[in-house]
PDB file of C-alpha atoms in Angstrom:
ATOM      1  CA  UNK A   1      35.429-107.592 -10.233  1.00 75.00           C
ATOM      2  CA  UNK A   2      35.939-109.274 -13.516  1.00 77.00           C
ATOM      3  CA  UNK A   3      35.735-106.392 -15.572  1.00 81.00           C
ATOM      4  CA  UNK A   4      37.896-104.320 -13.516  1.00 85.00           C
ATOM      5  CA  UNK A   5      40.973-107.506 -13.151  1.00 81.00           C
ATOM      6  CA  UNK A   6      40.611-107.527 -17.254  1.00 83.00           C
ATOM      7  CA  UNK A   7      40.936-103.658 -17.604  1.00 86.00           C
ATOM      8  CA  UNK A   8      43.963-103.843 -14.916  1.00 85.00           C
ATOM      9  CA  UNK A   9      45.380-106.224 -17.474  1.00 81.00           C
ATOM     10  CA  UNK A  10      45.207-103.937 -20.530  1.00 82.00           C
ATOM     11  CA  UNK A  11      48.207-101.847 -18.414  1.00 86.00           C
ATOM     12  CA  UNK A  12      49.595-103.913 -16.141  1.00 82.00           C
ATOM     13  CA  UNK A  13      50.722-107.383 -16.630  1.00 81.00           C
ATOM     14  CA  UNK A  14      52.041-108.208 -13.602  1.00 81.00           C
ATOM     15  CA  UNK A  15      50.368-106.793 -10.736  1.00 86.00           C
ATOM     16  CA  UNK A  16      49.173-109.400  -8.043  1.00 87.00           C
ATOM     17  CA  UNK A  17      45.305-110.169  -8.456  1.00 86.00           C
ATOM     18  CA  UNK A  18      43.483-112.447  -5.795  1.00 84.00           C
ATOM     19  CA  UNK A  19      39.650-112.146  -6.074  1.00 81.00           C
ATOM     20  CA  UNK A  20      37.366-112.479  -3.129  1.00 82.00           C
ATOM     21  CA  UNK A  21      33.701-114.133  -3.678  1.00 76.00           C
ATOM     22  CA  UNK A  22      30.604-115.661  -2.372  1.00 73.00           C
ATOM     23  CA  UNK A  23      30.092-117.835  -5.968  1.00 65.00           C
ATOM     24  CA  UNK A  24      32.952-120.195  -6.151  1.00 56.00           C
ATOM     25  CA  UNK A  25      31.964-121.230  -9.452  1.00 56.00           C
ATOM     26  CA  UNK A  26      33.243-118.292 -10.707  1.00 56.00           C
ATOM     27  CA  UNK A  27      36.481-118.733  -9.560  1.00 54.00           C
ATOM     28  CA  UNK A  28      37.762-120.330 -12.646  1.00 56.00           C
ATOM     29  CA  UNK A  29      37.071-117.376 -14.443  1.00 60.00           C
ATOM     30  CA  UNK A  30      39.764-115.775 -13.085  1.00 60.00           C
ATOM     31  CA  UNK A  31      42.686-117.982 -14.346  1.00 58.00           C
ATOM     32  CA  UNK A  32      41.804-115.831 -17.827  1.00 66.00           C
ATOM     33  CA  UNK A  33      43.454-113.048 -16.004  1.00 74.00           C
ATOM     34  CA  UNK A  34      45.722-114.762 -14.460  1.00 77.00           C
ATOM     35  CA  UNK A  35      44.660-114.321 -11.075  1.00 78.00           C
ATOM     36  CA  UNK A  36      46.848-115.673  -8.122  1.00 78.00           C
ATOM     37  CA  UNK A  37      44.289-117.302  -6.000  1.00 75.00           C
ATOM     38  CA  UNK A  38      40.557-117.004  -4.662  1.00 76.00           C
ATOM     39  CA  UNK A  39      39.212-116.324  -1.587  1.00 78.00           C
ATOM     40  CA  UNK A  40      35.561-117.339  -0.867  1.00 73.00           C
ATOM     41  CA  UNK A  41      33.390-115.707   1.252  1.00 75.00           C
ATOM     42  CA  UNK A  42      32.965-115.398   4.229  1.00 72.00           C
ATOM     43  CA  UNK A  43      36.398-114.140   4.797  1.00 75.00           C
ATOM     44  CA  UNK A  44      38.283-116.455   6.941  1.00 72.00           C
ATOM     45  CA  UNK A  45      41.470-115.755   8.528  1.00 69.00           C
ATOM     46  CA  UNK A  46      43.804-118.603   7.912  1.00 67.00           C
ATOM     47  CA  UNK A  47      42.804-118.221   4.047  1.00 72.00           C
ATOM     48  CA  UNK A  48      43.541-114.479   3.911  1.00 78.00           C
ATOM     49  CA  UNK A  49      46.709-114.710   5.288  1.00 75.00           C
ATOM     50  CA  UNK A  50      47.884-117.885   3.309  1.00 76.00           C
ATOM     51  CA  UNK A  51      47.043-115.752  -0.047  1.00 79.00           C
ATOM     52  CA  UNK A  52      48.444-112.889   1.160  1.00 82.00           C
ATOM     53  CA  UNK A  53      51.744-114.333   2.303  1.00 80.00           C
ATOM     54  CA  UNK A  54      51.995-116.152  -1.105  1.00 80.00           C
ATOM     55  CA  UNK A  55      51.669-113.023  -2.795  1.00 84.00           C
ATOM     56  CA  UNK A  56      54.329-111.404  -0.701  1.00 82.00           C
ATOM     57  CA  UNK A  57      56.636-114.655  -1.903  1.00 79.00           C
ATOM     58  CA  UNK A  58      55.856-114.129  -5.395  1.00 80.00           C
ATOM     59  CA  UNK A  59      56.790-110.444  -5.315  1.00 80.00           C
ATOM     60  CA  UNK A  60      60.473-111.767  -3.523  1.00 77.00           C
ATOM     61  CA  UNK A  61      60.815-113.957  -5.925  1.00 77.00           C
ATOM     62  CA  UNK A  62      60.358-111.321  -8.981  1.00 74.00           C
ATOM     63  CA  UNK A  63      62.438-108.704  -6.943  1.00 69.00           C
ATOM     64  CA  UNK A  64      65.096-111.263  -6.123  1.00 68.00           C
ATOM     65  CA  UNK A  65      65.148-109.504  -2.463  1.00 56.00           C
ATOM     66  CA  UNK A  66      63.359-110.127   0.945  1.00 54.00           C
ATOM     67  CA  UNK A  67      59.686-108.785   1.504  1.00 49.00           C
ATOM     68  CA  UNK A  68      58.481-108.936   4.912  1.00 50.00           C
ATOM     69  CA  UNK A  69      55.974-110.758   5.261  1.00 48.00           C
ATOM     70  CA  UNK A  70      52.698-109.317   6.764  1.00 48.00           C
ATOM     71  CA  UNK A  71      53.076-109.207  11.163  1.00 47.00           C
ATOM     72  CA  UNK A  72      50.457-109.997  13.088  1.00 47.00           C
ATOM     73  CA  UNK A  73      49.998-108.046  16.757  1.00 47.00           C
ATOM     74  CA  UNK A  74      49.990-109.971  19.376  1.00 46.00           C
ATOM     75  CA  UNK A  75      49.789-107.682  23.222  1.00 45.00           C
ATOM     76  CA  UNK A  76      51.962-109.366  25.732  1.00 43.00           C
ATOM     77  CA  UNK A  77      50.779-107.147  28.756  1.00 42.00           C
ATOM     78  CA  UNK A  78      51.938-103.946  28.120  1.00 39.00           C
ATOM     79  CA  UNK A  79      54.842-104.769  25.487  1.00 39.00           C
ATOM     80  CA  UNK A  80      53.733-105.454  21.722  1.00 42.00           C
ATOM     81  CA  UNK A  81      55.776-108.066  20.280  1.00 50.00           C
ATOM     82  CA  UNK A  82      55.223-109.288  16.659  1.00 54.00           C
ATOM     83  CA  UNK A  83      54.813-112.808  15.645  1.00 72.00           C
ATOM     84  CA  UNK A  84      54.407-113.483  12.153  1.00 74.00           C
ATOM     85  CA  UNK A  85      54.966-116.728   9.543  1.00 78.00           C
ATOM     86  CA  UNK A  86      58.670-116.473   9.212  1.00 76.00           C
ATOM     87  CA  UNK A  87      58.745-116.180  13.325  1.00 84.00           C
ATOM     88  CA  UNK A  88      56.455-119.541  13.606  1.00 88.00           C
ATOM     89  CA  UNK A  89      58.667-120.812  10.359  1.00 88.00           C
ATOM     90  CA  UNK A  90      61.519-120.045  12.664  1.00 88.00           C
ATOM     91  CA  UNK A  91      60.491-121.659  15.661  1.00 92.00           C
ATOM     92  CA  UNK A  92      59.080-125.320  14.013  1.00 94.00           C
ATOM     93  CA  UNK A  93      62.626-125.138  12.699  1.00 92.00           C
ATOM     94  CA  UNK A  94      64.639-124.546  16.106  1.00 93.00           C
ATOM     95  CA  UNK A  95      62.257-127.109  17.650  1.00 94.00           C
ATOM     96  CA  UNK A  96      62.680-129.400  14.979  1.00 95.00           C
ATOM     97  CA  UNK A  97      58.793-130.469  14.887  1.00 95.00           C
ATOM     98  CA  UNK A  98      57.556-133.060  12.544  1.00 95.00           C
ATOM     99  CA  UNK A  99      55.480-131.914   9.237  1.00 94.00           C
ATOM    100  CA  UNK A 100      52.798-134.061  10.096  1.00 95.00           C
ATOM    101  CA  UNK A 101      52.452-132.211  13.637  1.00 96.00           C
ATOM    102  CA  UNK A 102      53.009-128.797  11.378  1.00 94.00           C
ATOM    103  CA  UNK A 103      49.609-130.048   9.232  1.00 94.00           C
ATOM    104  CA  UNK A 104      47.649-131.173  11.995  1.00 95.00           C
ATOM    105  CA  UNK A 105      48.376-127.381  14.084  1.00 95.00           C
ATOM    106  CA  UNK A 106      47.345-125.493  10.815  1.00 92.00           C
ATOM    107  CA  UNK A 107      44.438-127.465  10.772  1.00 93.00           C
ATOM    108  CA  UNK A 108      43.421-126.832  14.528  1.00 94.00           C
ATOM    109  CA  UNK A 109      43.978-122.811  13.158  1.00 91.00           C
ATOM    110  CA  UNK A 110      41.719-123.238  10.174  1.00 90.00           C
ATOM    111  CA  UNK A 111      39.031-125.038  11.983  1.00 91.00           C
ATOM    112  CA  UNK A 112      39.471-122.162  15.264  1.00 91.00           C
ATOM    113  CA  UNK A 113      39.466-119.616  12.792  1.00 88.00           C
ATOM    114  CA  UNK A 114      36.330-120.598  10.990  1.00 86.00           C
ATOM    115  CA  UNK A 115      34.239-121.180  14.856  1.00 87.00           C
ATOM    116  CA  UNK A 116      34.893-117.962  15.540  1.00 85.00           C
ATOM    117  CA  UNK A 117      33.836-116.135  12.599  1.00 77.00           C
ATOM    118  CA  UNK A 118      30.965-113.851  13.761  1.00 68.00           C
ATOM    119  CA  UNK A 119      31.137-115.713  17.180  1.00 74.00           C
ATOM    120  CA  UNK A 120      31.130-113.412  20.863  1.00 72.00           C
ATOM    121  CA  UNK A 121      33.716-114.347  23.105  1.00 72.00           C
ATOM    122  CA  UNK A 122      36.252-112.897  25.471  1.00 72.00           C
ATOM    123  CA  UNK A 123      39.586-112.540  24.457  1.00 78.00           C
ATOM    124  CA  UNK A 124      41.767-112.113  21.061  1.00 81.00           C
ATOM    125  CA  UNK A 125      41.066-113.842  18.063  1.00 84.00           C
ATOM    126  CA  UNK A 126      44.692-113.424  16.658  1.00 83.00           C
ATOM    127  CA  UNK A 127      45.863-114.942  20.028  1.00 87.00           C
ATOM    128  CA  UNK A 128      43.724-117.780  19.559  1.00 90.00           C
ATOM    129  CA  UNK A 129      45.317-118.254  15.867  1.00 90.00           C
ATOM    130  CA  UNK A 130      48.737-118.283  17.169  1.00 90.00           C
ATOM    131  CA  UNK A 131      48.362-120.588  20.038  1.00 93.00           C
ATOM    132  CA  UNK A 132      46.888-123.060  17.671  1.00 94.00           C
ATOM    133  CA  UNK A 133      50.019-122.970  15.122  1.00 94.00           C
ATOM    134  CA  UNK A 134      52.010-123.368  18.094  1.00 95.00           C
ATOM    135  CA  UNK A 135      49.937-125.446  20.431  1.00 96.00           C
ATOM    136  CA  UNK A 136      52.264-128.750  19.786  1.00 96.00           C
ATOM    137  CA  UNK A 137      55.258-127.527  19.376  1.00 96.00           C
ATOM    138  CA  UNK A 138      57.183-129.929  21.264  1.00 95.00           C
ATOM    139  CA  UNK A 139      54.721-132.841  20.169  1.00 91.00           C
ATOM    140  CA  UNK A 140      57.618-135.128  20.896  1.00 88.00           C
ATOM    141  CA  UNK A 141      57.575-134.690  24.578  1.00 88.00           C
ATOM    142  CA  UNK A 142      56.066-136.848  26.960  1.00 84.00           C
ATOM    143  CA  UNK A 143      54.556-133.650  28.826  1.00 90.00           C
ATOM    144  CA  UNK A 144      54.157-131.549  25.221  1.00 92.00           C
ATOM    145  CA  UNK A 145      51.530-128.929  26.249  1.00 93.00           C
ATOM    146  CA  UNK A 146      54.001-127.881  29.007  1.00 94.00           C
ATOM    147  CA  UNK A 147      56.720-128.366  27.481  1.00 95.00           C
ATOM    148  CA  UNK A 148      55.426-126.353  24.714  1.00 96.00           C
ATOM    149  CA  UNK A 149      54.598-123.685  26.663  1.00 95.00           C
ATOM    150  CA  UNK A 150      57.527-123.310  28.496  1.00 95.00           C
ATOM    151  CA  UNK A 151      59.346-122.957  25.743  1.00 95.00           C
ATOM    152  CA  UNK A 152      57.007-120.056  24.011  1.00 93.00           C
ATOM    153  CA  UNK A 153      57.531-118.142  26.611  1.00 91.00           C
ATOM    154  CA  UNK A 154      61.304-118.397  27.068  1.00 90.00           C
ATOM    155  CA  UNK A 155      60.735-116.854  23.121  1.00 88.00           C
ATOM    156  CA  UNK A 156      58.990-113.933  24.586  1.00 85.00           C
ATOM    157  CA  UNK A 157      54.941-114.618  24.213  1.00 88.00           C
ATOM    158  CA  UNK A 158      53.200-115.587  27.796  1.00 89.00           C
ATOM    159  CA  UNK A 159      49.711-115.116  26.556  1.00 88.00           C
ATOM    160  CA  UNK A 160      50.216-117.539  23.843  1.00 92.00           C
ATOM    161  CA  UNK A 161      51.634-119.476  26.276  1.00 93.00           C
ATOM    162  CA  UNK A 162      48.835-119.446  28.486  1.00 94.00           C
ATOM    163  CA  UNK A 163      47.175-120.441  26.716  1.00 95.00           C
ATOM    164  CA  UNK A 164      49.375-123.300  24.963  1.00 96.00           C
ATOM    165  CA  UNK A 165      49.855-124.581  29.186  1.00 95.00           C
ATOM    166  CA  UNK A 166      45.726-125.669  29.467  1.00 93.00           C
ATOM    167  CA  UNK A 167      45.114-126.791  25.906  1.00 93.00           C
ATOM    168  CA  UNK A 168      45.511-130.640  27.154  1.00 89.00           C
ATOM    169  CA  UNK A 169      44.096-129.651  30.732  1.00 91.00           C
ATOM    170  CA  UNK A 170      41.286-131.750  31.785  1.00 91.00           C
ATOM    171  CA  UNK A 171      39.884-129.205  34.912  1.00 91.00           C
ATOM    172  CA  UNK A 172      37.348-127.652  34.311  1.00 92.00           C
ATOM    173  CA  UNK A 173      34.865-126.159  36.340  1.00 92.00           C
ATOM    174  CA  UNK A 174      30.614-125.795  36.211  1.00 91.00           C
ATOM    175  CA  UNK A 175      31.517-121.887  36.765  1.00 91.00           C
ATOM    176  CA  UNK A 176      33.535-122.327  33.486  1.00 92.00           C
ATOM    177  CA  UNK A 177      30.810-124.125  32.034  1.00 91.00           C
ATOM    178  CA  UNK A 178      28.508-121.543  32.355  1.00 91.00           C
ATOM    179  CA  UNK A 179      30.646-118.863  31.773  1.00 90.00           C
ATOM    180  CA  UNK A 180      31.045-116.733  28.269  1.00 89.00           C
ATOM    181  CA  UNK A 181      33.561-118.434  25.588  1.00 90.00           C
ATOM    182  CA  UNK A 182      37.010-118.280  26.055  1.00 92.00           C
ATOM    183  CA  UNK A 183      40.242-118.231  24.217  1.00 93.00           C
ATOM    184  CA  UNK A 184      41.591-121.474  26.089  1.00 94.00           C
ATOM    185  CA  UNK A 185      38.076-123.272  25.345  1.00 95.00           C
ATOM    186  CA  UNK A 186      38.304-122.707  21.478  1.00 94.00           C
ATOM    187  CA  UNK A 187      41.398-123.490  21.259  1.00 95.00           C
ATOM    188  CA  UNK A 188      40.761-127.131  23.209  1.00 96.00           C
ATOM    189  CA  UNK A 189      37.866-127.581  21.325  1.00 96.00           C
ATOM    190  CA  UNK A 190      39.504-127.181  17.854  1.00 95.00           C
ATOM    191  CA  UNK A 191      41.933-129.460  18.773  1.00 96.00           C
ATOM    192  CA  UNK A 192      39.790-132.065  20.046  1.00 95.00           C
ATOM    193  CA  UNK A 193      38.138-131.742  16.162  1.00 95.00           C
ATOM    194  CA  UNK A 194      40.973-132.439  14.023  1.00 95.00           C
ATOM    195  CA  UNK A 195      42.822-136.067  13.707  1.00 93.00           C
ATOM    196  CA  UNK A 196      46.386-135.634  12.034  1.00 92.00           C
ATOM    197  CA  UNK A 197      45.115-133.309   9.546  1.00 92.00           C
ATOM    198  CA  UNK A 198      41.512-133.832   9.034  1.00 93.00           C
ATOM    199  CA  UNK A 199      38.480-132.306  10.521  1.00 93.00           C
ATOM    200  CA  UNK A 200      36.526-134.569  12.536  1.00 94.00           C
ATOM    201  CA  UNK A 201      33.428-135.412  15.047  1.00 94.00           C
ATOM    202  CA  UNK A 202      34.046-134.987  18.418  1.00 93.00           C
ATOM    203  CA  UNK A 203      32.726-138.728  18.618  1.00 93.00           C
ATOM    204  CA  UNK A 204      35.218-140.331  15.914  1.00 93.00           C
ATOM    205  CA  UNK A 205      38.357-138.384  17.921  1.00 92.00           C
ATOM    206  CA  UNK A 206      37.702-139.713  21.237  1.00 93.00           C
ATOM    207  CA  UNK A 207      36.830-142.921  19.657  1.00 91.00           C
ATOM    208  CA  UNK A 208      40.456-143.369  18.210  1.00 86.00           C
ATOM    209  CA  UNK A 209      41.911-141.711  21.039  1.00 88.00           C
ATOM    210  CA  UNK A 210      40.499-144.232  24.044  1.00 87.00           C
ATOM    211  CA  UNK A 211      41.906-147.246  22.015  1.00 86.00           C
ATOM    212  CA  UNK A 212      45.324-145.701  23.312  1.00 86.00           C
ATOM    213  CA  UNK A 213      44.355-145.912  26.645  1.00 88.00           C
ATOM    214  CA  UNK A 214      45.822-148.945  28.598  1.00 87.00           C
ATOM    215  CA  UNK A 215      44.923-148.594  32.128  1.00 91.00           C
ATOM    216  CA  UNK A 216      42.002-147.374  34.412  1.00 91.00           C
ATOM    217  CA  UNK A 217      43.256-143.786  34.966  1.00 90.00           C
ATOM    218  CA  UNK A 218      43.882-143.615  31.411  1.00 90.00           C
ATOM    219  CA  UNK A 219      40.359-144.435  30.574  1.00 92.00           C
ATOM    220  CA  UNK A 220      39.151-141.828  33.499  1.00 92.00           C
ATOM    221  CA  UNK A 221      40.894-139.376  32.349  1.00 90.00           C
ATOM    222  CA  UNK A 222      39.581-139.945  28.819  1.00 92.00           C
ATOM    223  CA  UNK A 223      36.638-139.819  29.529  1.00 93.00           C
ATOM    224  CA  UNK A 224      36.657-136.629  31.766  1.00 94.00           C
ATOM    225  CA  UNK A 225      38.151-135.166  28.575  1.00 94.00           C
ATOM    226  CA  UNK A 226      35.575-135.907  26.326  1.00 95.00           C
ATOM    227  CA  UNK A 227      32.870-134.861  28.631  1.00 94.00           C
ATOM    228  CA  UNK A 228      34.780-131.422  28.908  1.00 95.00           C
ATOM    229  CA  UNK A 229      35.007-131.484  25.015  1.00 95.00           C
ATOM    230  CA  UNK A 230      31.194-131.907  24.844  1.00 95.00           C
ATOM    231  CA  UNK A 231      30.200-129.283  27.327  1.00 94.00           C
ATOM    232  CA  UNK A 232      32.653-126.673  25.287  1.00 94.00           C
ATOM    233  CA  UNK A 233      31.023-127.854  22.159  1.00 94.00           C
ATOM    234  CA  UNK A 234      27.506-126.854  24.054  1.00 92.00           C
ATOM    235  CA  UNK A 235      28.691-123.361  24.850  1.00 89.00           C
ATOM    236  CA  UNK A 236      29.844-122.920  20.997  1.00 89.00           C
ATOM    237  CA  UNK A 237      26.193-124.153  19.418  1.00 88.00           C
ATOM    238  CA  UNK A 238      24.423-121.843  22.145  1.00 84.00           C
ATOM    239  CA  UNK A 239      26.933-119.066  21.133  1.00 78.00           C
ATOM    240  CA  UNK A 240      26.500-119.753  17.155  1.00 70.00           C
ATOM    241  CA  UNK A 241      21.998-119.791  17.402  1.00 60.00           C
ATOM    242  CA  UNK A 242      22.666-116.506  19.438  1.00 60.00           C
ATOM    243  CA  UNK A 243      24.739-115.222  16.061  1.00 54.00           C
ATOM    244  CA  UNK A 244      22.291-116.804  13.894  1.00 44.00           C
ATOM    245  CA  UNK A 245      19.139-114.784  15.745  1.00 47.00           C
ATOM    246  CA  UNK A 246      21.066-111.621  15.636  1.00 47.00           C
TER     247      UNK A 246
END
């Protein structure tokens, strides 16, 4: 890769590189070529498409015009619609949501995005991604994940939506339990493992979380949320030895 970035250089000055590898100690080499980023291995979503929208930026920037930037497919049904960064750009804007609530979702995406690398489940993994940059849109509101939801899918995306409705949903059945992974239970999981912005245990979330809780029903319902958390997290180390023995 290394030779072929330096004999790219001999001609071409300017093109875009961004290397991809499983030794991160070589990253560094690549400044000598002026590379615009690294991606390590394994490949994970939220990292591709953070490079690859910067690289789209830097190519505006030289052109001094608009590049689209790269659309993601999301199946609504029978109607495709496309939601991609300037769309979510556009709606944390028109919602007016707070940068720290901005971190915290792009967290929830990187830490979804890396549980279901090489993971079986049932449903979309780009759906997944999207409802997690837009899970708290409308963090402000007393009734959020509705509220949130509601107003995805006045802006045209139900499934997101959907899924956006049950991520703060305490129900949940023993069928569900014992059922295959599902979009809705990743993305409640991943939430329930990230505090503002960082990446944390199950047991340190909750732990912060119950000291908010100033009545009985509060602490029942606290508690029926961490014992759903758990039982999700069960499913996801069952799921991840079955990927492991494959």
């Amino acid at each position: 890769g290394m030779e072929l970035a330096e004999k790219i250089r001999e001609t071409d000055q300017d093109v875009i590189l961004i290397f991809c590898t499983n030794l991160q100690q070589f990253a560094l080499n690549g400044y000598s070529v002026g590379a615009l980023g690294f991606i390590v291995k394994p490949i994970q979503w939220y990292s591709f498409h953070m490079y690859l929208t910067r690289a789209l930026k830097a190519l505006q920037n030289r052109a001094g015009q608009k590049v689209t930037p790269p659309h993601i497919v999301v199946k609504d049904g029978t109607v495709t619609r496309l939601l991609d960064a300037a769309e979510i750009s556009r709606l944390y804007q028109k919602y007016q949501t707070p940068q720290q609530v901005i971190r915290h979702m792009r967290k929830v995406a990187e830490v979804a995005d890396r549980l279901m690398d090489g993971m079986k489940m049932c449903g979309s993994r780009v759906r997944v991604m999207q409802a997690c940059l837009l899970h708290d849109l409308c963090r402000a509101e007393k009734q959020h994940a509705r509220e949130s939801a509601e107003e995805i899918r006045k802006e045209g995306y139900p499934a997101i939506a959907a899924l956006v409705a049950v991520h703060h949903q305490v129900a949940y059945s023993e069928r569900e339990a014992q059922g295959p992974l599902t979009e809705a239970e990743l993305l409640f999981y991943a939430d329930k493992r990230v505090q503002e912005d960082r990446l944390v245990s199950v047991e340190e979330r909750f732990r912060e979380s119950r000291k908010k809780c100033r009545s009985p029903e509060a602490c029942a319902h606290h508690d029926a949320m961490l014992a759903k958390t758990l039982k999700i997290e069960k499913k996801i180390i069952k799921e991840d030895h079955k990927r492991i023995r494959r």
